[in-house]
Coordinates of C-alpha atoms in Angstrom, one line a residue:
X126 CA 90.1 107.6 16.2
X127 CA 91.9 110.7 17.4
X128 CA 89.1 113.2 17.3
X129 CA 88.3 113.8 21.1
X130 CA 90.0 117.3 21.3
X131 CA 88.1 118.8 18.2
X132 CA 84.7 117.1 19.5
X133 CA 85.4 118.8 23.0
X134 CA 86.4 122.2 21.4
X135 CA 83.1 122.1 19.4
X136 CA 80.9 121.3 22.4
X137 CA 82.8 123.7 24.7
X138 CA 82.1 126.6 22.1
X139 CA 78.4 125.6 22.0
X140 CA 78.1 125.9 25.7
X141 CA 80.1 129.1 25.8
X142 CA 78.8 130.8 22.8
X143 CA 82.4 132.0 22.0
X144 CA 85.7 130.4 20.6
X145 CA 87.6 128.3 23.0
X146 CA 90.2 130.6 24.4
X147 CA 92.8 128.0 25.2
X148 CA 94.3 124.9 23.4
X149 CA 93.3 121.5 24.7
X150 CA 95.0 118.0 24.3
X151 CA 92.8 114.9 25.0
X152 CA 93.7 111.5 26.2
X153 CA 94.0 110.3 22.5
X154 CA 96.7 112.8 21.6
X155 CA 94.3 114.9 19.6
X156 CA 94.6 118.9 19.8
X157 CA 92.0 121.7 19.2
X158 CA 91.3 125.3 20.2
X159 CA 93.4 128.4 20.4
X160 CA 96.6 128.0 18.0
X161 CA 98.8 129.5 20.6
X162 CA 99.3 130.0 24.3
X163 CA 99.0 127.6 27.0
X164 CA 97.3 124.0 26.7
X165 CA 94.7 122.2 28.9
X166 CA 95.6 118.6 29.0
X167 CA 92.9 116.0 29.6
X168 CA 94.9 113.1 30.6
X169 CA 92.0 110.7 30.5
X170 CA 88.4 110.3 30.1
X171 CA 87.9 110.7 34.1
X172 CA 88.5 114.5 33.7
X173 CA 85.7 114.7 31.6
X174 CA 83.5 112.3 33.9
X175 CA 84.4 114.5 37.0
X176 CA 83.5 117.8 35.1
X177 CA 80.2 116.3 33.9
X178 CA 79.3 114.6 37.3
X179 CA 79.9 117.9 39.2
X180 CA 79.6 120.6 36.6
X181 CA 81.3 124.1 37.4
X182 CA 84.1 124.7 39.7
X183 CA 84.0 121.8 41.8
X184 CA 84.3 119.3 39.0
X185 CA 87.2 121.1 37.4
X186 CA 88.9 121.3 40.8
X187 CA 88.5 117.5 41.3
X188 CA 90.2 116.7 38.0
X189 CA 92.9 119.3 38.5
X190 CA 93.8 117.8 42.2
X191 CA 93.4 114.1 41.0
X192 CA 96.0 114.8 38.1
X193 CA 93.4 114.2 35.4
X194 CA 93.5 117.7 34.1
X195 CA 96.8 119.4 33.8
X196 CA 98.4 122.5 32.2
X197 CA 101.3 122.9 29.7
X198 CA 102.7 126.5 29.5
X199 CA 101.8 129.5 31.8
X200 CA 99.0 128.6 34.3
X201 CA 98.4 132.3 34.9
X202 CA 97.8 133.0 31.4
X203 CA 95.4 130.0 31.0
X204 CA 93.4 130.9 34.0
X205 CA 93.3 134.6 32.9
X206 CA 91.9 133.4 29.4
X207 CA 89.4 131.2 31.1
X208 CA 88.2 133.9 33.7
X209 CA 87.6 136.3 30.7
X210 CA 84.7 134.0 29.6
X211 CA 83.2 133.6 33.1
X212 CA 83.2 137.2 34.6
X213 CA 81.0 139.9 33.3
X214 CA 82.0 143.1 34.9
X215 CA 78.8 145.0 33.7
X216 CA 76.3 142.8 31.8
X217 CA 74.4 144.6 29.1
X218 CA 70.7 145.2 29.8
X219 CA 70.0 142.8 26.8
X220 CA 72.2 139.6 27.1
X221 CA 74.2 138.9 24.1
X222 CA 74.4 135.2 22.9
X223 CA 77.8 134.9 24.3
X224 CA 76.7 136.3 27.7
X225 CA 73.5 134.1 27.8
X226 CA 75.7 131.0 27.0
X227 CA 78.2 131.9 29.5
X228 CA 75.5 132.1 32.3
X229 CA 74.1 128.7 31.1
X230 CA 78.0 127.3 31.5
X231 CA 78.1 128.6 34.9
X232 CA 74.8 127.2 35.7
X233 CA 75.4 123.8 34.2
X234 CA 73.1 121.1 35.8
X235 CA 70.4 123.5 36.5
X236 CA 67.0 123.9 35.2
X237 CA 68.1 126.8 33.1
X238 CA 70.7 124.8 31.3
X239 CA 68.5 122.0 30.5
X240 CA 66.0 124.4 29.0
X241 CA 68.5 125.4 26.3
X242 CA 68.2 123.0 23.4
X243 CA 71.9 123.4 22.1
X244 CA 73.4 123.3 25.6
X245 CA 71.1 120.2 26.4
X246 CA 72.4 118.4 23.3
X247 CA 76.1 119.5 24.0
X248 CA 75.8 117.8 27.6
X249 CA 74.6 114.7 26.0
X250 CA 77.4 114.4 23.6
X251 CA 80.0 115.1 26.4
X252 CA 78.4 112.3 28.5
X253 CA 78.8 109.9 25.8
X254 CA 82.4 111.0 25.1
X255 CA 83.1 110.7 28.8
X256 CA 81.9 106.9 29.3
X257 CA 82.4 104.8 31.0
X258 CA 80.4 105.8 34.0
X259 CA 80.0 106.6 37.0
X260 CA 82.5 109.4 38.1
X261 CA 85.4 108.3 40.4
X262 CA 85.2 109.2 44.1
X263 CA 86.6 113.0 45.0
X264 CA 90.4 113.1 45.8
X265 CA 91.2 112.4 49.3
X266 CA 92.5 116.1 49.6
X267 CA 88.7 117.2 49.7
X268 CA 87.4 118.2 53.0
X269 CA 84.9 115.8 54.2
X270 CA 81.1 116.6 54.3
X271 CA 80.3 118.9 57.1
X272 CA 76.9 119.0 59.0
X273 CA 75.4 121.1 62.0
X274 CA 75.7 124.6 62.6
X275 CA 78.4 126.5 60.9
X276 CA 81.1 128.2 63.0
X277 CA 81.0 126.4 66.3
X278 CA 84.1 126.0 68.1
X279 CA 84.4 122.3 67.3
X280 CA 83.5 123.0 63.5
X281 CA 86.1 125.8 63.3
X282 CA 88.8 123.7 65.0
X283 CA 88.2 121.0 62.2
X284 CA 88.3 123.7 59.4
X285 CA 91.5 125.2 60.7
X286 CA 93.0 121.7 61.1
X287 CA 92.2 120.9 57.6
X288 CA 93.8 124.0 56.1
X289 CA 96.9 124.4 58.3
X290 CA 97.7 120.9 59.6
X291 CA 99.2 119.7 56.4
X292 CA 102.9 119.9 57.7
X293 CA 104.8 122.9 58.7
X294 CA 107.7 121.8 56.3
X295 CA 105.4 122.2 53.4
X296 CA 104.4 125.7 54.3
X297 CA 108.1 126.5 55.2
X298 CA 109.0 125.5 51.7
X299 CA 106.2 127.7 50.0
X300 CA 106.2 130.8 52.5
X301 CA 110.0 130.9 53.1
X302 CA 111.8 131.6 56.4
X303 CA 109.4 134.5 57.4
X304 CA 106.6 131.8 57.9
X305 CA 104.1 134.6 57.3
X306 CA 100.9 133.5 55.5
X307 CA 99.3 136.8 54.7
X308 CA 99.8 139.6 52.2
X309 CA 103.4 141.3 52.5
X310 CA 104.0 145.0 52.0
X311 CA 106.3 145.7 49.1
X312 CA 108.5 148.2 47.8
X313 CA 110.7 148.4 44.7
X314 CA 113.3 145.8 44.7
X315 CA 112.3 144.1 47.9
X316 CA 112.6 140.4 48.4
X317 CA 109.6 138.3 49.8
X318 CA 111.3 138.2 53.2
X319 CA 111.9 141.9 53.4
X320 CA 108.2 142.7 52.2
X321 CA 107.0 140.4 55.0
X322 CA 109.1 142.0 57.6
X323 CA 107.8 145.4 56.4
X324 CA 104.4 144.1 56.8
X325 CA 104.9 143.0 60.3
X326 CA 106.6 146.3 61.2
X327 CA 103.8 148.3 59.6
X328 CA 101.4 146.6 61.9
X329 CA 103.5 147.3 65.0
X330 CA 103.6 151.0 64.0
X331 CA 99.9 151.3 63.5
X332 CA 99.2 149.7 66.8
X333 CA 101.8 152.2 68.4
X334 CA 103.5 149.3 70.3
X335 CA 105.8 150.2 73.2
X336 CA 108.0 148.2 75.6
X337 CA 105.9 146.4 78.1
X338 CA 102.5 146.7 76.3
X339 CA 100.3 143.7 76.1
X340 CA 99.5 142.6 72.5
X341 CA 97.1 140.0 71.6
X342 CA 97.6 138.3 68.1
X343 CA 94.3 136.4 67.0
X344 CA 95.3 133.7 64.7
X345 CA 99.0 133.9 65.3
X346 CA 100.0 131.2 62.6
X347 CA 103.5 130.1 63.0
X348 CA 104.2 133.0 65.5
X349 CA 105.9 135.7 63.1
X350 CA 103.9 138.6 64.5
X351 CA 104.6 138.0 68.0
X352 CA 108.2 137.4 67.6
X353 CA 108.6 140.6 65.6
X354 CA 106.7 142.6 68.2
X355 CA 108.5 141.2 71.2
X356 CA 111.9 141.3 69.6
X357 CA 111.8 144.9 68.0
X358 CA 109.3 146.6 70.3
X359 CA 109.6 144.9 73.8
X360 CA 106.1 143.9 74.0
X361 CA 104.4 141.2 76.2
X362 CA 102.6 139.0 73.5
X363 CA 100.0 136.4 73.5
X364 CA 99.4 134.4 70.2
X365 CA 96.5 132.2 69.9
X366 CA 95.7 129.7 67.1
X367 CA 93.5 126.7 66.6
X368 CA 96.3 124.8 64.9
X369 CA 98.4 122.6 67.1
X370 CA 101.0 122.1 64.5
X371 CA 101.2 125.9 64.2
X372 CA 101.5 126.2 67.9
X373 CA 104.1 123.6 68.4
X374 CA 106.2 125.5 65.7
X375 CA 105.7 128.8 67.2
X376 CA 106.7 127.6 70.5
X377 CA 110.0 126.3 69.2
X378 CA 110.8 129.6 67.4
X379 CA 110.0 131.4 70.7
X380 CA 112.4 129.4 72.7
X381 CA 115.0 129.3 70.2
X382 CA 114.9 133.2 70.2
X383 CA 115.1 133.2 74.0
X384 CA 111.9 135.2 74.3
X385 CA 109.7 132.6 76.3
X386 CA 109.5 135.1 79.1
X387 CA 107.8 137.7 76.7
X388 CA 105.7 135.5 74.4
X389 CA 103.0 132.9 75.1
X390 CA 101.4 130.9 72.6
X391 CA 98.0 129.2 73.2
X392 CA 95.8 126.6 71.4
X393 CA 92.6 128.7 72.1
X394 CA 89.4 130.1 70.3
X395 CA 89.2 133.8 70.4
X396 CA 85.9 133.4 72.0
X397 CA 87.6 131.7 75.0
X398 CA 90.4 134.6 75.7
X399 CA 89.5 135.9 79.1
X400 CA 92.6 137.7 80.3
X401 CA 92.0 141.4 79.0
X402 CA 92.4 143.9 78.8
X403 CA 95.1 144.2 76.2
X404 CA 96.8 147.4 75.0
X405 CA 96.5 146.3 71.3
X406 CA 95.3 143.3 69.3
X407 CA 96.4 142.3 65.9
X408 CA 94.3 140.0 63.7
X409 CA 96.0 139.2 60.4
X410 CA 94.3 137.0 57.8
X411 CA 92.1 135.4 60.6
X412 CA 88.9 137.2 60.3
X413 CA 88.0 135.3 57.0
X414 CA 87.5 132.2 59.2
X415 CA 85.1 134.0 61.3
X416 CA 81.9 133.7 59.1
X417 CA 79.2 136.6 58.7
X418 CA 76.8 135.2 61.1
X419 CA 79.6 135.4 63.8
X420 CA 81.3 138.6 62.8
X421 CA 79.4 140.8 65.2
X422 CA 80.4 138.3 68.2
X423 CA 84.2 138.4 66.9
X424 CA 84.1 142.5 66.9
X425 CA 82.5 142.6 70.4
X426 CA 84.9 139.9 71.9
X427 CA 87.8 141.9 70.5
X428 CA 86.4 145.2 71.8
X429 CA 85.9 143.7 75.4
X430 CA 89.4 142.6 75.5
X431 CA 90.9 145.9 74.5
X432 CA 91.4 148.7 77.1
X433 CA 89.9 152.1 76.6
X434 CA 92.2 153.8 74.1
X435 CA 93.5 150.2 72.8
X436 CA 94.0 149.8 69.1
X437 CA 92.9 147.0 66.8
X438 CA 94.6 146.3 63.7
X439 CA 92.2 144.0 61.4
X440 CA 93.9 142.9 58.2
X441 CA 91.4 141.1 56.0
X442 CA 90.6 139.8 52.6
X443 CA 87.5 141.2 51.1
X444 CA 85.1 140.9 48.2
X445 CA 83.2 143.3 46.0
X446 CA 79.6 143.8 47.4
X447 CA 76.9 142.0 45.5
X448 CA 73.8 143.7 44.2
X449 CA 71.8 141.0 46.1
X450 CA 73.9 139.8 49.0
X451 CA 71.5 137.2 49.7
X452 CA 72.6 135.6 46.4
X453 CA 76.1 135.4 47.2
X454 CA 77.6 131.9 47.0
X455 CA 80.8 130.7 48.7
X456 CA 83.5 129.3 46.2
X457 CA 82.9 125.7 45.9
X458 CA 86.8 124.9 45.2
X459 CA 88.0 127.1 48.1
X460 CA 85.4 125.7 50.5
X461 CA 86.2 122.0 49.5
X462 CA 89.8 122.2 49.4
X463 CA 91.3 125.3 50.8
X464 CA 89.4 127.1 53.6
X465 CA 86.4 125.1 54.6
X466 CA 83.5 127.3 55.9
X467 CA 85.7 130.4 55.0
X468 CA 83.6 133.4 54.1
X469 CA 84.8 136.8 52.6
X470 CA 82.7 140.0 53.3
X471 CA 82.8 143.4 51.5
X472 CA 84.9 146.1 53.4
X473 CA 81.9 148.0 54.2
X474 CA 80.4 145.2 56.0
X475 CA 83.5 144.7 58.0
X476 CA 83.7 148.3 58.8
X477 CA 80.1 148.3 59.8
X478 CA 80.3 145.5 62.3
X479 CA 83.4 146.9 63.9
X480 CA 81.4 150.4 64.5
X481 CA 78.4 148.4 65.7
X482 CA 80.7 146.8 68.2
X483 CA 81.8 150.2 69.6
X484 CA 85.1 150.6 67.7
X485 CA 85.7 153.9 66.1
X486 CA 87.5 153.1 62.9
X487 CA 90.4 155.7 62.1
X488 CA 92.3 154.3 59.1
X489 CA 91.7 152.1 56.2
X490 CA 94.6 151.0 53.8
X491 CA 94.1 148.8 50.8
X492 CA 96.8 146.4 49.9
X493 CA 95.3 144.7 46.9
X494 CA 98.2 144.8 44.5
X495 CA 100.5 144.0 47.3
X496 CA 98.6 140.6 47.9
X497 CA 98.9 139.9 44.2
X498 CA 102.7 140.2 44.2
X499 CA 102.8 138.1 47.4
X500 CA 101.0 135.2 45.7
X501 CA 103.2 135.4 42.8
X502 CA 106.1 135.0 44.9
X503 CA 104.7 132.0 46.7
X504 CA 103.7 130.4 43.4
X505 CA 107.1 130.9 42.0
X506 CA 108.7 129.1 45.1
X507 CA 106.4 126.3 44.9
X508 CA 106.9 125.7 41.2
X509 CA 110.6 126.1 41.7
X510 CA 110.6 123.3 44.3
X511 CA 107.9 121.3 43.1
X512 CA 109.3 117.9 43.6
X513 CA 110.1 118.7 47.2
X514 CA 106.8 120.2 47.8
X515 CA 105.2 117.1 46.5
X516 CA 107.5 114.8 48.9
X517 CA 106.5 117.2 51.9
X518 CA 102.7 116.7 51.5
X519 CA 101.1 115.0 48.4
X520 CA 100.8 115.6 44.8
X521 CA 97.0 116.4 45.3
X522 CA 97.9 118.9 47.9
X523 CA 100.5 120.7 46.1
X524 CA 98.2 121.0 43.2
X525 CA 95.4 122.5 45.2
X526 CA 98.0 125.1 46.6
X527 CA 99.2 126.0 43.2
X528 CA 95.7 126.4 41.5
X529 CA 94.5 128.4 44.6
X530 CA 97.3 130.8 44.7
X531 CA 97.7 131.3 41.0
X532 CA 93.9 132.0 40.7
X533 CA 93.8 134.3 43.7
X534 CA 96.8 136.3 42.3
X535 CA 94.7 136.9 39.2
X536 CA 91.7 137.8 41.5
X537 CA 93.7 140.5 43.2
X538 CA 95.2 141.8 40.2
X539 CA 91.8 142.3 38.4
X540 CA 90.0 143.7 41.4
X541 CA 87.7 140.6 42.1
X542 CA 89.4 140.4 45.5
X543 CA 90.9 142.9 47.9
X544 CA 92.6 143.1 51.2
X545 CA 92.6 145.8 53.6
X546 CA 94.3 146.9 56.9
X547 CA 91.5 148.5 59.2
X548 CA 92.7 150.4 62.1
X549 CA 90.2 150.9 64.9
X550 CA 90.4 152.2 68.5
X551 CA 88.3 151.6 71.6
X552 CA 87.4 155.1 72.5
X553 CA 88.6 156.1 76.1
X554 CA 86.6 158.4 78.6
X555 CA 84.8 161.4 76.9
X556 CA 85.6 159.8 73.5
X557 CA 89.3 160.3 73.7
X558 CA 91.1 158.1 70.8
X559 CA 94.8 158.5 72.0
X560 CA 95.7 158.9 68.3
X561 CA 97.9 162.0 67.0
X562 CA 96.1 164.5 64.9
X563 CA 98.1 163.5 61.9
X564 CA 97.8 159.7 61.9
X565 CA 99.9 158.5 59.0
X566 CA 103.3 158.7 60.6
X567 CA 104.2 155.0 59.7
X568 CA 105.5 155.9 56.4
X569 CA 104.6 155.8 52.5

């Protein structure tokens, strides 16, 4: 029999309360769903077992990472079509059947789902189609289970290692020669390298770096920021990271450029830095690892490390605020495969914590569209050199990064994610900020 795909499509439409937005092909060669566009391919019954054993994002992610679930056609288009069913920007006061079933699908495995007769019947049919049980073990790329308090120094070090210590060569293959793993700053016709250079220069100009100034780069990655600041602005720079692989790579770059007398790279937690004061601090794409419970400590630590009149440039991904912040859930796929223990906060929360620590926030620049362009550039590099990327890490790890970056690109494009550069100052005596009356002199 070759009827798995039509059965799956019918069952999915029962759960979603809407036509299936993509085409699907099952392990028996059958196809169903949308007549055109990308195709979701279930290579075997394991894909279905994974999704039923762990309904929601994590089950889908496990099937994708293991290679049980693949996509033929435009991955961005497929993700966009599926996301249209799962995101309700402004739910109506009286839920429509489609909205009700979409909520049931998102809450698969919960009491709410089990109370819906149609959904309950569909899940039983899916379980029968998925046999034999049980589900396979999670792919090896999944972060191990964690216990104990979140964002201790030991646990943070393990989380950073999971994300960054997967091979400098792999990151170089995806990021390009700049080795900058954060949002670039684009202008028309720019290449990825030019846009990343312009981002680093933008940060330096916002910090008003001058020769001999002391710069601390928190979460320095592979050293790109400290190298640019020392080379172009003559600063004395210290870069800290929790990743030993990053630190080794950064030190090698520093030595090759002959800047060892101006740059120090440390494997160090920001909470352990004691050699302030610094004239300026950059934190680019690091604060997402701090955690909401530790953010006030983070802000106070950086404030204490700055001299009066010193500037902080905090470059950080943000999420929209929730009507009930207590109900916010961390993304399961990203927590398990990408950034263990990573947390996103609304921009307002970040600004509030910086102000409570004693900073005066002087400028906020939103770069949301810039990050979408950056992620699409990284995806293009990964896809163009797929075989080499797999060789440098593993098929599962390459699939993690492909899904993560493609989904995030759409998140930035549709406003479900944002990224902001917050410029703050530690006021000097009498409240002096040391900033010019017209602050935005760094360019359009």
